[in-house]
Amino acid sequence: MSKLQVSLYRYHPETDSAPYMQEFQVDTQGRDLMVLNLLEMIKEDDSTIAYRRSCREGVCGSDGMNMNGKNGLACITPLSAVVKNNKLTLRPLPGLPVIRDLVVDMGLFYKQYERIHPYLQNDTPSPAIERLQSPEERDKLDGLYECILCACCSTACPSFWWNPDKFVGPAGLLQAYRFLADSRDTATRERLSELEDPFSVFRCRGIMNCVAVCPKGLNPTRAIGKIREMLLANAT
Amino acid sequence: MSNMRSLTFDAIIIGGGGAGMRAALELAKSGKKTAVLSKVFPTRSHTVSAQGGITCAIASADPEDDWRWHMYDTVKGGDYIADQDAAEYMCSEGPKAVFELEHMGLPFSRFDNGRIYQRPFGGQSKNFGEGGQAARTCAAADRTGHALLHTLYQNNLKNNTTFLNEWYAVDLVKNANGDVVGCIAMDIETGEVVHVKSKATVLATGGSGRIYASTTNALINTGDGIGMALRAGVPMQDMEMWQFHPTGIHGAGVLVTEGCRGEGGYLVNKDGERFMERYAPNAKDLAGRDVVARSMVMEILEGRGCGEHGDHVFLKLDHLGEEVLSKRLPGIVELAKTFAHVDPAQEPIPVVPTCHYMMGGIATNVHGQAIAQDAEGNDHIVNGLYACGEAACVSVHGANRLGGNSLLDLVVFGRAAGMFIESALNEGIEYLDANEADIETAMKRITRWNESEGGESVPALKRELQNIMQNAFGVFRQEDNMQKGVQQLAELRERIAKAHLPDKSGAFNTARVEALELDNLMEVAEATAIAALERKESRGAHSRYDYPDRDDVNWLKHSMYFPAEKKVGQRDVNFAPKTVDMFEPKVRTY
């Protein structure tokens, strides 16, 4: 079996004037490793390669990267799912500034998350026990709260590439809807009024790259559609 | 040294997991100048991987439920070396802490009446073990840790907590009196090393499962707080007590929640036999984790393991039906498909006991204050140093933690530490500033790596360490094997002290972080090994072939490992809860 051809995006701000691709040949011994395991193998020989990782099971969202052109989590992406013609190209998530190698500056992404006030707001006094919520009301949060903030979706979104400062992006909007949909949240009006402008929500063109890449199988486009409906209903 | 930048806070919290962020939330609300310093963005912390839930007597599944029953289970589960005042505090304060989380927005699953969903977990009983299985674990499907961690991060944003994200704490700074007055930390993005001054330093750095070759723990769980404390001379309590979770996915080590068995799943051997009926006739698959893990290993050793090599057993879930699996265990279905290549609705999951949780750690009181001992064995507070969550040993878990008690531990004691530090700051704290020599001491190890010119590589040494621990300090232990392990670790320490960091650059140098982590793994491994060798009995998670019985005459005690002498002493277990009668040690059966 021939060795896997890995092409890796390299950039070190202290020594490189421009990024470049470095080639590696890796003997996987025929095993269907996760992409993260492959990176670990390469890093054992070249410790200068930088990438983020933590849980290695797809729940912490650290290792979002672009693998043969598609964003995903390295730790839950088996080689068999991405390698084509025995070749794998690994790049940082697109659209965000690169700090080093596969590590991007997530600042803009987090800023858009913070902008939607991602916490429950309820202006009634807290009861002595929990606030009650029916299973049907709780079901409305499924497909929303599971987001792991890996940024695979927003960095695959052309609208976010174009207006990362003004368009909230799929991840932020998914969370905006998570709180709009929560029967315990009382700030619906304020939340909607902050999203009314032409950019925050309406820059979404329904391209659905977000849905195609979400490693958790979530559907930000649908959530954005729901927010639009609420905004339109609110306006009439 | 003098050109090093310094940052000053009232309180610095090292670690952005559940415990750290719960402590930070309390302090942020108080208006104190506080920061959370975390080597990863907070929602990447290992709390995110907790699945099954948070155990607490909120009387939802059973309106008659009582925190005292939970306390009884906790003390029994810990094989009677949990501190009863601490277990009392956790179980009685728990409902308040859980309701707070719900009010903050945590998306708990619900019963039809709108209350929080609770599921049965291992080691749970009603009426002090007399009333049958309880259902006490509050859950958000099987993603409770994720839901909890994100909720805490969100509420810290709401309260404008300062975060130093992707900063790595290198070592504690002590003043001439031995008080902890801050730490040396590195901004990972730039490589800049900074002196952080603080009146209260909270170690909320989590566990260290990465000392073992096979673990459910995240790659970041390298015992950084334990390493820092040991290097600062702080003793460690009960470090021999490591929990092996019964259901790690064979080969991958990824956790499969005990909630699977809580929802009705069970373990079978190669003959299809539900073998836990033989080992724990009453609780069966919901016996304590130590009991289940040992039973599994016995099955494997006696030739009844599954698969080509007979080296695992099966967790059967298919009889639960698609509905329960998709509603209650959706994350498990995902993980099983990804890491075991099985659909649990059709086939069983291959599982094996896997290192999961460190019961030991920095001894603290219920306020999170770190405790050391003088030469006569008397407790004293380490000024300025606090710990909470898995890094701490308060001790509510004793020799074996119950499932769902770790999330409760971290919110209850994170909150308690935050409250205590706030009042201590209000009363006024003054410590002597660290001088140049104190700072230089704390800089020693990062300087060593930065000046290294040759030597062995970090990943190879790490693998060796993990294999030593896996082979000599696993589910079953014995003297000769552990002796050998201790000796191998001593040799390894010498080699690590001469190991090489080839990449000396500043920006996002993960090789430097991994080198610094290796020192911490070494500290934790050695403390574990020496304490395990010393405890000559079997209790909870610590099982010895050569001392198969519990020895309450000599070992109804905490162990205390002293790093300078590499010696193990003992510390009294607390048997004096404030509002209930203490639970007498009994024979522990399920």
PDB file of N, CA, C and O in Angstrom, chain A residues 12 14 43-44 52-54 56-57 60-62 100 106 110 113 118-119 127 129-131 133 135 138-139 145-149 178 184 216, chain B residues 41 44 49 99 102-103 105-108 110-111 114-116 143 146 154 158 166 215 218-220 254 327 334 463 503 505-507 510 514:
ATOM      1  N   HIS A  12       4.272  30.385   9.877  1.00  0.00           N
ATOM      2  CA  HIS A  12       4.746  30.808  11.196  1.00  0.00           C
ATOM      3  C   HIS A  12       5.003  32.311  11.130  1.00  0.00           C
ATOM      4  O   HIS A  12       5.836  32.764  10.342  1.00  0.00           O
ATOM      5  N   GLU A  14       6.594  34.347  12.836  1.00  0.00           N
ATOM      6  CA  GLU A  14       7.912  34.869  13.195  1.00  0.00           C
ATOM      7  C   GLU A  14       8.977  34.592  12.131  1.00  0.00           C
ATOM      8  O   GLU A  14      10.018  35.248  12.103  1.00  0.00           O
ATOM      9  N   LYS A  43       3.112  15.221  13.682  1.00  0.00           N
ATOM     10  CA  LYS A  43       3.692  16.124  14.680  1.00  0.00           C
ATOM     11  C   LYS A  43       4.781  15.440  15.506  1.00  0.00           C
ATOM     12  O   LYS A  43       5.683  16.094  16.029  1.00  0.00           O
ATOM     13  N   GLU A  44       4.682  14.112  15.647  1.00  0.00           N
ATOM     14  CA  GLU A  44       5.747  13.406  16.386  1.00  0.00           C
ATOM     15  C   GLU A  44       7.098  13.606  15.720  1.00  0.00           C
ATOM     16  O   GLU A  44       8.129  13.680  16.382  1.00  0.00           O
ATOM     17  N   ARG A  52      -5.108  23.073  17.084  1.00  0.00           N
ATOM     18  CA  ARG A  52      -5.798  22.941  18.373  1.00  0.00           C
ATOM     19  C   ARG A  52      -6.456  21.567  18.459  1.00  0.00           C
ATOM     20  O   ARG A  52      -6.928  21.040  17.462  1.00  0.00           O
ATOM     21  N   ARG A  53      -6.554  21.032  19.656  1.00  0.00           N
ATOM     22  CA  ARG A  53      -7.306  19.805  19.897  1.00  0.00           C
ATOM     23  C   ARG A  53      -7.529  19.668  21.387  1.00  0.00           C
ATOM     24  O   ARG A  53      -6.738  20.148  22.186  1.00  0.00           O
ATOM     25  N   SER A  54      -8.633  19.002  21.753  1.00  0.00           N
ATOM     26  CA  SER A  54      -8.860  18.764  23.174  1.00  0.00           C
ATOM     27  C   SER A  54      -9.562  17.432  23.402  1.00  0.00           C
ATOM     28  O   SER A  54      -8.928  16.436  23.711  1.00  0.00           O
ATOM     29  N   ARG A  56     -10.971  15.123  21.500  1.00  0.00           N
ATOM     30  CA  ARG A  56     -10.759  14.070  20.500  1.00  0.00           C
ATOM     31  C   ARG A  56     -11.989  13.155  20.298  1.00  0.00           C
ATOM     32  O   ARG A  56     -11.869  12.025  19.875  1.00  0.00           O
ATOM     33  N   GLU A  57     -13.193  13.701  20.598  1.00  0.00           N
ATOM     34  CA  GLU A  57     -14.401  12.910  20.346  1.00  0.00           C
ATOM     35  C   GLU A  57     -15.558  13.739  19.796  1.00  0.00           C
ATOM     36  O   GLU A  57     -16.717  13.341  19.889  1.00  0.00           O
ATOM     37  N   CYS A  60     -15.912  19.132  21.820  1.00  0.00           N
ATOM     38  CA  CYS A  60     -15.354  20.382  22.339  1.00  0.00           C
ATOM     39  C   CYS A  60     -15.196  21.443  21.259  1.00  0.00           C
ATOM     40  O   CYS A  60     -15.112  22.628  21.552  1.00  0.00           O
ATOM     41  N   GLY A  61     -15.127  21.022  20.000  1.00  0.00           N
ATOM     42  CA  GLY A  61     -15.080  21.989  18.898  1.00  0.00           C
ATOM     43  C   GLY A  61     -13.733  22.636  18.658  1.00  0.00           C
ATOM     44  O   GLY A  61     -13.659  23.673  18.002  1.00  0.00           O
ATOM     45  N   SER A  62     -12.653  22.047  19.139  1.00  0.00           N
ATOM     46  CA  SER A  62     -11.334  22.676  18.987  1.00  0.00           C
ATOM     47  C   SER A  62     -10.747  22.524  17.584  1.00  0.00           C
ATOM     48  O   SER A  62     -10.082  23.431  17.102  1.00  0.00           O
ATOM     49  N   ARG A 100      -1.075  30.655  13.244  1.00  0.00           N
ATOM     50  CA  ARG A 100       0.049  29.783  12.895  1.00  0.00           C
ATOM     51  C   ARG A 100      -0.504  28.459  12.347  1.00  0.00           C
ATOM     52  O   ARG A 100      -1.399  27.872  12.977  1.00  0.00           O
ATOM     53  N   MET A 106      -9.996  33.211  16.217  1.00  0.00           N
ATOM     54  CA  MET A 106     -11.455  33.042  16.263  1.00  0.00           C
ATOM     55  C   MET A 106     -12.173  34.293  16.776  1.00  0.00           C
ATOM     56  O   MET A 106     -13.384  34.258  17.032  1.00  0.00           O
ATOM     57  N   TYR A 110     -16.205  34.669  17.739  1.00  0.00           N
ATOM     58  CA  TYR A 110     -16.714  34.771  19.115  1.00  0.00           C
ATOM     59  C   TYR A 110     -17.477  36.079  19.321  1.00  0.00           C
ATOM     60  O   TYR A 110     -18.446  36.142  20.069  1.00  0.00           O
ATOM     61  N   TYR A 113     -20.917  35.732  18.239  1.00  0.00           N
ATOM     62  CA  TYR A 113     -21.651  34.907  19.214  1.00  0.00           C
ATOM     63  C   TYR A 113     -22.071  35.776  20.402  1.00  0.00           C
ATOM     64  O   TYR A 113     -23.237  35.784  20.809  1.00  0.00           O
ATOM     65  N   PRO A 118     -25.903  35.561  24.261  1.00  0.00           N
ATOM     66  CA  PRO A 118     -26.164  34.126  24.317  1.00  0.00           C
ATOM     67  C   PRO A 118     -26.359  33.616  25.742  1.00  0.00           C
ATOM     68  O   PRO A 118     -25.579  32.799  26.245  1.00  0.00           O
ATOM     69  N   TYR A 119     -27.362  34.118  26.404  1.00  0.00           N
ATOM     70  CA  TYR A 119     -27.686  33.619  27.743  1.00  0.00           C
ATOM     71  C   TYR A 119     -29.166  33.854  27.976  1.00  0.00           C
ATOM     72  O   TYR A 119     -29.767  34.751  27.372  1.00  0.00           O
ATOM     73  N   PRO A 127     -38.156  31.084  40.736  1.00  0.00           N
ATOM     74  CA  PRO A 127     -38.874  30.283  41.740  1.00  0.00           C
ATOM     75  C   PRO A 127     -37.897  29.553  42.659  1.00  0.00           C
ATOM     76  O   PRO A 127     -36.692  29.526  42.393  1.00  0.00           O
ATOM     77  N   ILE A 129     -37.747  26.383  43.058  1.00  0.00           N
ATOM     78  CA  ILE A 129     -37.240  25.208  42.349  1.00  0.00           C
ATOM     79  C   ILE A 129     -36.928  25.623  40.914  1.00  0.00           C
ATOM     80  O   ILE A 129     -36.730  26.808  40.646  1.00  0.00           O
ATOM     81  N   GLU A 130     -36.874  24.665  39.992  1.00  0.00           N
ATOM     82  CA  GLU A 130     -36.621  25.018  38.601  1.00  0.00           C
ATOM     83  C   GLU A 130     -37.842  25.693  37.980  1.00  0.00           C
ATOM     84  O   GLU A 130     -38.960  25.538  38.465  1.00  0.00           O
ATOM     85  N   ARG A 131     -37.617  26.426  36.884  1.00  0.00           N
ATOM     86  CA  ARG A 131     -38.738  26.898  36.070  1.00  0.00           C
ATOM     87  C   ARG A 131     -39.290  25.694  35.324  1.00  0.00           C
ATOM     88  O   ARG A 131     -38.539  24.912  34.752  1.00  0.00           O
ATOM     89  N   GLN A 133     -40.973  23.517  32.404  1.00  0.00           N
ATOM     90  CA  GLN A 133     -40.963  23.559  30.943  1.00  0.00           C
ATOM     91  C   GLN A 133     -41.492  22.208  30.470  1.00  0.00           C
ATOM     92  O   GLN A 133     -40.999  21.170  30.923  1.00  0.00           O
ATOM     93  N   PRO A 135     -42.154  18.910  28.103  1.00  0.00           N
ATOM     94  CA  PRO A 135     -41.259  18.210  27.162  1.00  0.00           C
ATOM     95  C   PRO A 135     -41.400  18.759  25.742  1.00  0.00           C
ATOM     96  O   PRO A 135     -40.414  18.819  25.008  1.00  0.00           O
ATOM     97  N   ARG A 138     -39.456  21.907  25.586  1.00  0.00           N
ATOM     98  CA  ARG A 138     -38.031  21.558  25.618  1.00  0.00           C
ATOM     99  C   ARG A 138     -37.562  20.986  24.284  1.00  0.00           C
ATOM    100  O   ARG A 138     -36.423  21.261  23.846  1.00  0.00           O
ATOM    101  N   ASP A 139     -38.433  20.236  23.627  1.00  0.00           N
ATOM    102  CA  ASP A 139     -38.078  19.653  22.328  1.00  0.00           C
ATOM    103  C   ASP A 139     -37.662  20.724  21.323  1.00  0.00           C
ATOM    104  O   ASP A 139     -36.877  20.456  20.410  1.00  0.00           O
ATOM    105  N   TYR A 145     -29.250  23.707  20.887  1.00  0.00           N
ATOM    106  CA  TYR A 145     -28.339  23.871  22.018  1.00  0.00           C
ATOM    107  C   TYR A 145     -27.057  23.060  21.862  1.00  0.00           C
ATOM    108  O   TYR A 145     -26.067  23.325  22.547  1.00  0.00           O
ATOM    109  N   GLU A 146     -27.063  22.089  20.960  1.00  0.00           N
ATOM    110  CA  GLU A 146     -25.918  21.173  20.833  1.00  0.00           C
ATOM    111  C   GLU A 146     -24.700  21.791  20.160  1.00  0.00           C
ATOM    112  O   GLU A 146     -23.644  21.157  20.068  1.00  0.00           O
ATOM    113  N   CYS A 147     -24.824  23.030  19.671  1.00  0.00           N
ATOM    114  CA  CYS A 147     -23.702  23.678  18.966  1.00  0.00           C
ATOM    115  C   CYS A 147     -22.441  23.678  19.832  1.00  0.00           C
ATOM    116  O   CYS A 147     -22.496  23.938  21.026  1.00  0.00           O
ATOM    117  N   ILE A 148     -21.298  23.381  19.217  1.00  0.00           N
ATOM    118  CA  ILE A 148     -20.044  23.299  19.957  1.00  0.00           C
ATOM    119  C   ILE A 148     -19.091  24.450  19.616  1.00  0.00           C
ATOM    120  O   ILE A 148     -17.921  24.433  20.002  1.00  0.00           O
ATOM    121  N   LEU A 149     -19.570  25.441  18.880  1.00  0.00           N
ATOM    122  CA  LEU A 149     -18.779  26.636  18.554  1.00  0.00           C
ATOM    123  C   LEU A 149     -17.457  26.290  17.855  1.00  0.00           C
ATOM    124  O   LEU A 149     -16.423  26.902  18.116  1.00  0.00           O
ATOM    125  N   ARG A 178     -31.858  29.681  19.459  1.00  0.00           N
ATOM    126  CA  ARG A 178     -31.941  28.812  20.643  1.00  0.00           C
ATOM    127  C   ARG A 178     -32.591  29.561  21.821  1.00  0.00           C
ATOM    128  O   ARG A 178     -33.368  28.998  22.580  1.00  0.00           O
ATOM    129  N   ARG A 184     -38.583  29.738  28.376  1.00  0.00           N
ATOM    130  CA  ARG A 184     -38.240  30.418  29.635  1.00  0.00           C
ATOM    131  C   ARG A 184     -37.670  31.807  29.397  1.00  0.00           C
ATOM    132  O   ARG A 184     -37.442  32.553  30.346  1.00  0.00           O
ATOM    133  N   LYS A 216     -22.103  18.350  13.816  1.00  0.00           N
ATOM    134  CA  LYS A 216     -23.103  17.848  14.749  1.00  0.00           C
ATOM    135  C   LYS A 216     -24.450  17.627  14.062  1.00  0.00           C
ATOM    136  O   LYS A 216     -25.456  17.353  14.724  1.00  0.00           O
TER     137      LYS A 216
ATOM    138  N   PHE B  41      -9.947  27.654  25.024  1.00  0.00           N
ATOM    139  CA  PHE B  41     -11.176  28.435  25.114  1.00  0.00           C
ATOM    140  C   PHE B  41     -12.126  27.660  26.039  1.00  0.00           C
ATOM    141  O   PHE B  41     -12.240  26.432  25.915  1.00  0.00           O
ATOM    142  N   ARG B  44     -14.019  24.409  25.542  1.00  0.00           N
ATOM    143  CA  ARG B  44     -13.253  23.227  25.092  1.00  0.00           C
ATOM    144  C   ARG B  44     -12.750  22.425  26.294  1.00  0.00           C
ATOM    145  O   ARG B  44     -11.994  21.459  26.128  1.00  0.00           O
ATOM    146  N   SER B  49     -17.364  17.008  28.072  1.00  0.00           N
ATOM    147  CA  SER B  49     -17.534  15.602  27.712  1.00  0.00           C
ATOM    148  C   SER B  49     -18.418  14.816  28.669  1.00  0.00           C
ATOM    149  O   SER B  49     -18.727  13.657  28.406  1.00  0.00           O
ATOM    150  N   PHE B  99     -30.738  24.162  40.792  1.00  0.00           N
ATOM    151  CA  PHE B  99     -31.805  25.090  40.386  1.00  0.00           C
ATOM    152  C   PHE B  99     -31.213  26.381  39.820  1.00  0.00           C
ATOM    153  O   PHE B  99     -31.738  26.951  38.863  1.00  0.00           O
ATOM    154  N   GLU B 102     -30.415  25.788  36.288  1.00  0.00           N
ATOM    155  CA  GLU B 102     -31.636  25.804  35.464  1.00  0.00           C
ATOM    156  C   GLU B 102     -32.067  27.245  35.227  1.00  0.00           C
ATOM    157  O   GLU B 102     -32.408  27.617  34.104  1.00  0.00           O
ATOM    158  N   HIS B 103     -32.015  28.053  36.252  1.00  0.00           N
ATOM    159  CA  HIS B 103     -32.408  29.462  36.095  1.00  0.00           C
ATOM    160  C   HIS B 103     -31.473  30.194  35.124  1.00  0.00           C
ATOM    161  O   HIS B 103     -31.869  31.130  34.451  1.00  0.00           O
ATOM    162  N   GLY B 105     -30.398  28.891  32.529  1.00  0.00           N
ATOM    163  CA  GLY B 105     -30.770  28.500  31.178  1.00  0.00           C
ATOM    164  C   GLY B 105     -30.390  27.091  30.765  1.00  0.00           C
ATOM    165  O   GLY B 105     -30.630  26.689  29.627  1.00  0.00           O
ATOM    166  N   LEU B 106     -29.764  26.323  31.653  1.00  0.00           N
ATOM    167  CA  LEU B 106     -29.334  24.972  31.261  1.00  0.00           C
ATOM    168  C   LEU B 106     -30.541  24.184  30.723  1.00  0.00           C
ATOM    169  O   LEU B 106     -31.551  24.064  31.412  1.00  0.00           O
ATOM    170  N   PRO B 107     -30.436  23.683  29.493  1.00  0.00           N
ATOM    171  CA  PRO B 107     -31.589  23.008  28.869  1.00  0.00           C
ATOM    172  C   PRO B 107     -31.768  21.561  29.327  1.00  0.00           C
ATOM    173  O   PRO B 107     -31.585  20.621  28.553  1.00  0.00           O
ATOM    174  N   PHE B 108     -32.150  21.379  30.589  1.00  0.00           N
ATOM    175  CA  PHE B 108     -32.402  20.030  31.095  1.00  0.00           C
ATOM    176  C   PHE B 108     -33.533  19.363  30.313  1.00  0.00           C
ATOM    177  O   PHE B 108     -34.473  20.034  29.879  1.00  0.00           O
ATOM    178  N   ARG B 110     -36.921  17.037  30.337  1.00  0.00           N
ATOM    179  CA  ARG B 110     -38.066  17.249  31.242  1.00  0.00           C
ATOM    180  C   ARG B 110     -38.973  16.031  31.350  1.00  0.00           C
ATOM    181  O   ARG B 110     -39.126  15.266  30.403  1.00  0.00           O
ATOM    182  N   PHE B 111     -39.614  15.918  32.520  1.00  0.00           N
ATOM    183  CA  PHE B 111     -40.734  14.988  32.692  1.00  0.00           C
ATOM    184  C   PHE B 111     -42.007  15.664  32.178  1.00  0.00           C
ATOM    185  O   PHE B 111     -42.031  16.894  31.978  1.00  0.00           O
ATOM    186  N   GLY B 114     -43.176  18.866  33.629  1.00  0.00           N
ATOM    187  CA  GLY B 114     -42.367  20.064  33.412  1.00  0.00           C
ATOM    188  C   GLY B 114     -41.143  20.158  34.292  1.00  0.00           C
ATOM    189  O   GLY B 114     -40.328  21.063  34.144  1.00  0.00           O
ATOM    190  N   ARG B 115     -41.000  19.206  35.204  1.00  0.00           N
ATOM    191  CA  ARG B 115     -39.819  19.245  36.075  1.00  0.00           C
ATOM    192  C   ARG B 115     -38.624  18.588  35.368  1.00  0.00           C
ATOM    193  O   ARG B 115     -38.753  17.965  34.319  1.00  0.00           O
ATOM    194  N   ILE B 116     -37.442  18.761  35.987  1.00  0.00           N
ATOM    195  CA  ILE B 116     -36.202  18.248  35.392  1.00  0.00           C
ATOM    196  C   ILE B 116     -36.226  16.718  35.362  1.00  0.00           C
ATOM    197  O   ILE B 116     -36.588  16.075  36.349  1.00  0.00           O
ATOM    198  N   ARG B 143     -25.949  14.848  27.071  1.00  0.00           N
ATOM    199  CA  ARG B 143     -24.979  15.916  26.812  1.00  0.00           C
ATOM    200  C   ARG B 143     -24.981  16.903  27.968  1.00  0.00           C
ATOM    201  O   ARG B 143     -24.877  18.120  27.771  1.00  0.00           O
ATOM    202  N   HIS B 146     -21.875  19.249  28.372  1.00  0.00           N
ATOM    203  CA  HIS B 146     -21.863  20.279  27.329  1.00  0.00           C
ATOM    204  C   HIS B 146     -22.850  21.379  27.679  1.00  0.00           C
ATOM    205  O   HIS B 146     -22.525  22.573  27.644  1.00  0.00           O
ATOM    206  N   GLN B 154     -21.807  31.159  29.131  1.00  0.00           N
ATOM    207  CA  GLN B 154     -22.755  32.203  28.741  1.00  0.00           C
ATOM    208  C   GLN B 154     -23.037  33.156  29.898  1.00  0.00           C
ATOM    209  O   GLN B 154     -23.090  34.378  29.715  1.00  0.00           O
ATOM    210  N   LYS B 158     -22.368  37.160  30.433  1.00  0.00           N
ATOM    211  CA  LYS B 158     -23.404  38.074  30.916  1.00  0.00           C
ATOM    212  C   LYS B 158     -22.871  38.942  32.050  1.00  0.00           C
ATOM    213  O   LYS B 158     -23.221  40.118  32.166  1.00  0.00           O
ATOM    214  N   GLU B 166      -6.587  30.673  26.255  1.00  0.00           N
ATOM    215  CA  GLU B 166      -5.364  30.167  25.636  1.00  0.00           C
ATOM    216  C   GLU B 166      -4.133  30.794  26.295  1.00  0.00           C
ATOM    217  O   GLU B 166      -3.205  31.247  25.629  1.00  0.00           O
ATOM    218  N   THR B 215      -7.604   6.153  28.265  1.00  0.00           N
ATOM    219  CA  THR B 215      -8.395   6.999  29.152  1.00  0.00           C
ATOM    220  C   THR B 215      -9.550   7.632  28.397  1.00  0.00           C
ATOM    221  O   THR B 215      -9.459   7.846  27.183  1.00  0.00           O
ATOM    222  N   ALA B 218      -9.901  13.956  27.940  1.00  0.00           N
ATOM    223  CA  ALA B 218      -9.435  14.784  26.829  1.00  0.00           C
ATOM    224  C   ALA B 218      -7.909  14.835  26.825  1.00  0.00           C
ATOM    225  O   ALA B 218      -7.259  14.596  27.853  1.00  0.00           O
ATOM    226  N   LEU B 219      -7.356  15.203  25.668  1.00  0.00           N
ATOM    227  CA  LEU B 219      -5.895  15.308  25.552  1.00  0.00           C
ATOM    228  C   LEU B 219      -5.320  16.391  26.469  1.00  0.00           C
ATOM    229  O   LEU B 219      -4.129  16.377  26.790  1.00  0.00           O
ATOM    230  N   ILE B 220      -6.163  17.321  26.883  1.00  0.00           N
ATOM    231  CA  ILE B 220      -5.684  18.431  27.728  1.00  0.00           C
ATOM    232  C   ILE B 220      -5.608  18.058  29.204  1.00  0.00           C
ATOM    233  O   ILE B 220      -5.112  18.842  30.008  1.00  0.00           O
ATOM    234  N   VAL B 254     -13.073   6.206  24.234  1.00  0.00           N
ATOM    235  CA  VAL B 254     -14.135   7.211  24.356  1.00  0.00           C
ATOM    236  C   VAL B 254     -15.220   6.727  25.320  1.00  0.00           C
ATOM    237  O   VAL B 254     -15.593   5.555  25.311  1.00  0.00           O
ATOM    238  N   LYS B 327     -33.984   9.721  21.932  1.00  0.00           N
ATOM    239  CA  LYS B 327     -34.450  10.762  22.855  1.00  0.00           C
ATOM    240  C   LYS B 327     -33.488  10.948  24.027  1.00  0.00           C
ATOM    241  O   LYS B 327     -33.184  12.057  24.420  1.00  0.00           O
ATOM    242  N   GLU B 334     -24.263   8.453  18.265  1.00  0.00           N
ATOM    243  CA  GLU B 334     -23.252   9.086  17.412  1.00  0.00           C
ATOM    244  C   GLU B 334     -21.853   8.525  17.677  1.00  0.00           C
ATOM    245  O   GLU B 334     -21.129   8.141  16.759  1.00  0.00           O
ATOM    246  N   ARG B 463       4.643   8.662  26.059  1.00  0.00           N
ATOM    247  CA  ARG B 463       4.107   7.331  25.801  1.00  0.00           C
ATOM    248  C   ARG B 463       4.670   6.321  26.796  1.00  0.00           C
ATOM    249  O   ARG B 463       3.967   5.458  27.308  1.00  0.00           O
ATOM    250  N   ASP B 503      11.586  23.342  19.353  1.00  0.00           N
ATOM    251  CA  ASP B 503      10.976  24.571  18.838  1.00  0.00           C
ATOM    252  C   ASP B 503      10.972  25.633  19.931  1.00  0.00           C
ATOM    253  O   ASP B 503      10.246  25.528  20.919  1.00  0.00           O
ATOM    254  N   SER B 505      10.285  28.877  19.360  1.00  0.00           N
ATOM    255  CA  SER B 505       9.585  30.074  18.893  1.00  0.00           C
ATOM    256  C   SER B 505       8.440  30.451  19.839  1.00  0.00           C
ATOM    257  O   SER B 505       8.061  29.673  20.711  1.00  0.00           O
ATOM    258  N   GLY B 506       7.901  31.636  19.619  1.00  0.00           N
ATOM    259  CA  GLY B 506       6.903  32.165  20.540  1.00  0.00           C
ATOM    260  C   GLY B 506       5.469  31.826  20.174  1.00  0.00           C
ATOM    261  O   GLY B 506       4.727  31.244  20.966  1.00  0.00           O
ATOM    262  N   ALA B 507       5.067  32.175  18.939  1.00  0.00           N
ATOM    263  CA  ALA B 507       3.654  32.139  18.578  1.00  0.00           C
ATOM    264  C   ALA B 507       3.057  30.736  18.577  1.00  0.00           C
ATOM    265  O   ALA B 507       3.578  29.831  17.929  1.00  0.00           O
ATOM    266  N   THR B 510       2.669  24.899  20.437  1.00  0.00           N
ATOM    267  CA  THR B 510       2.019  23.818  21.173  1.00  0.00           C
ATOM    268  C   THR B 510       3.032  22.783  21.669  1.00  0.00           C
ATOM    269  O   THR B 510       2.760  22.061  22.623  1.00  0.00           O
ATOM    270  N   GLU B 514       3.093  21.215  25.384  1.00  0.00           N
ATOM    271  CA  GLU B 514       3.139  19.767  25.632  1.00  0.00           C
ATOM    272  C   GLU B 514       4.353  19.367  26.477  1.00  0.00           C
ATOM    273  O   GLU B 514       4.279  18.430  27.275  1.00  0.00           O
TER     274      GLU B 514
END
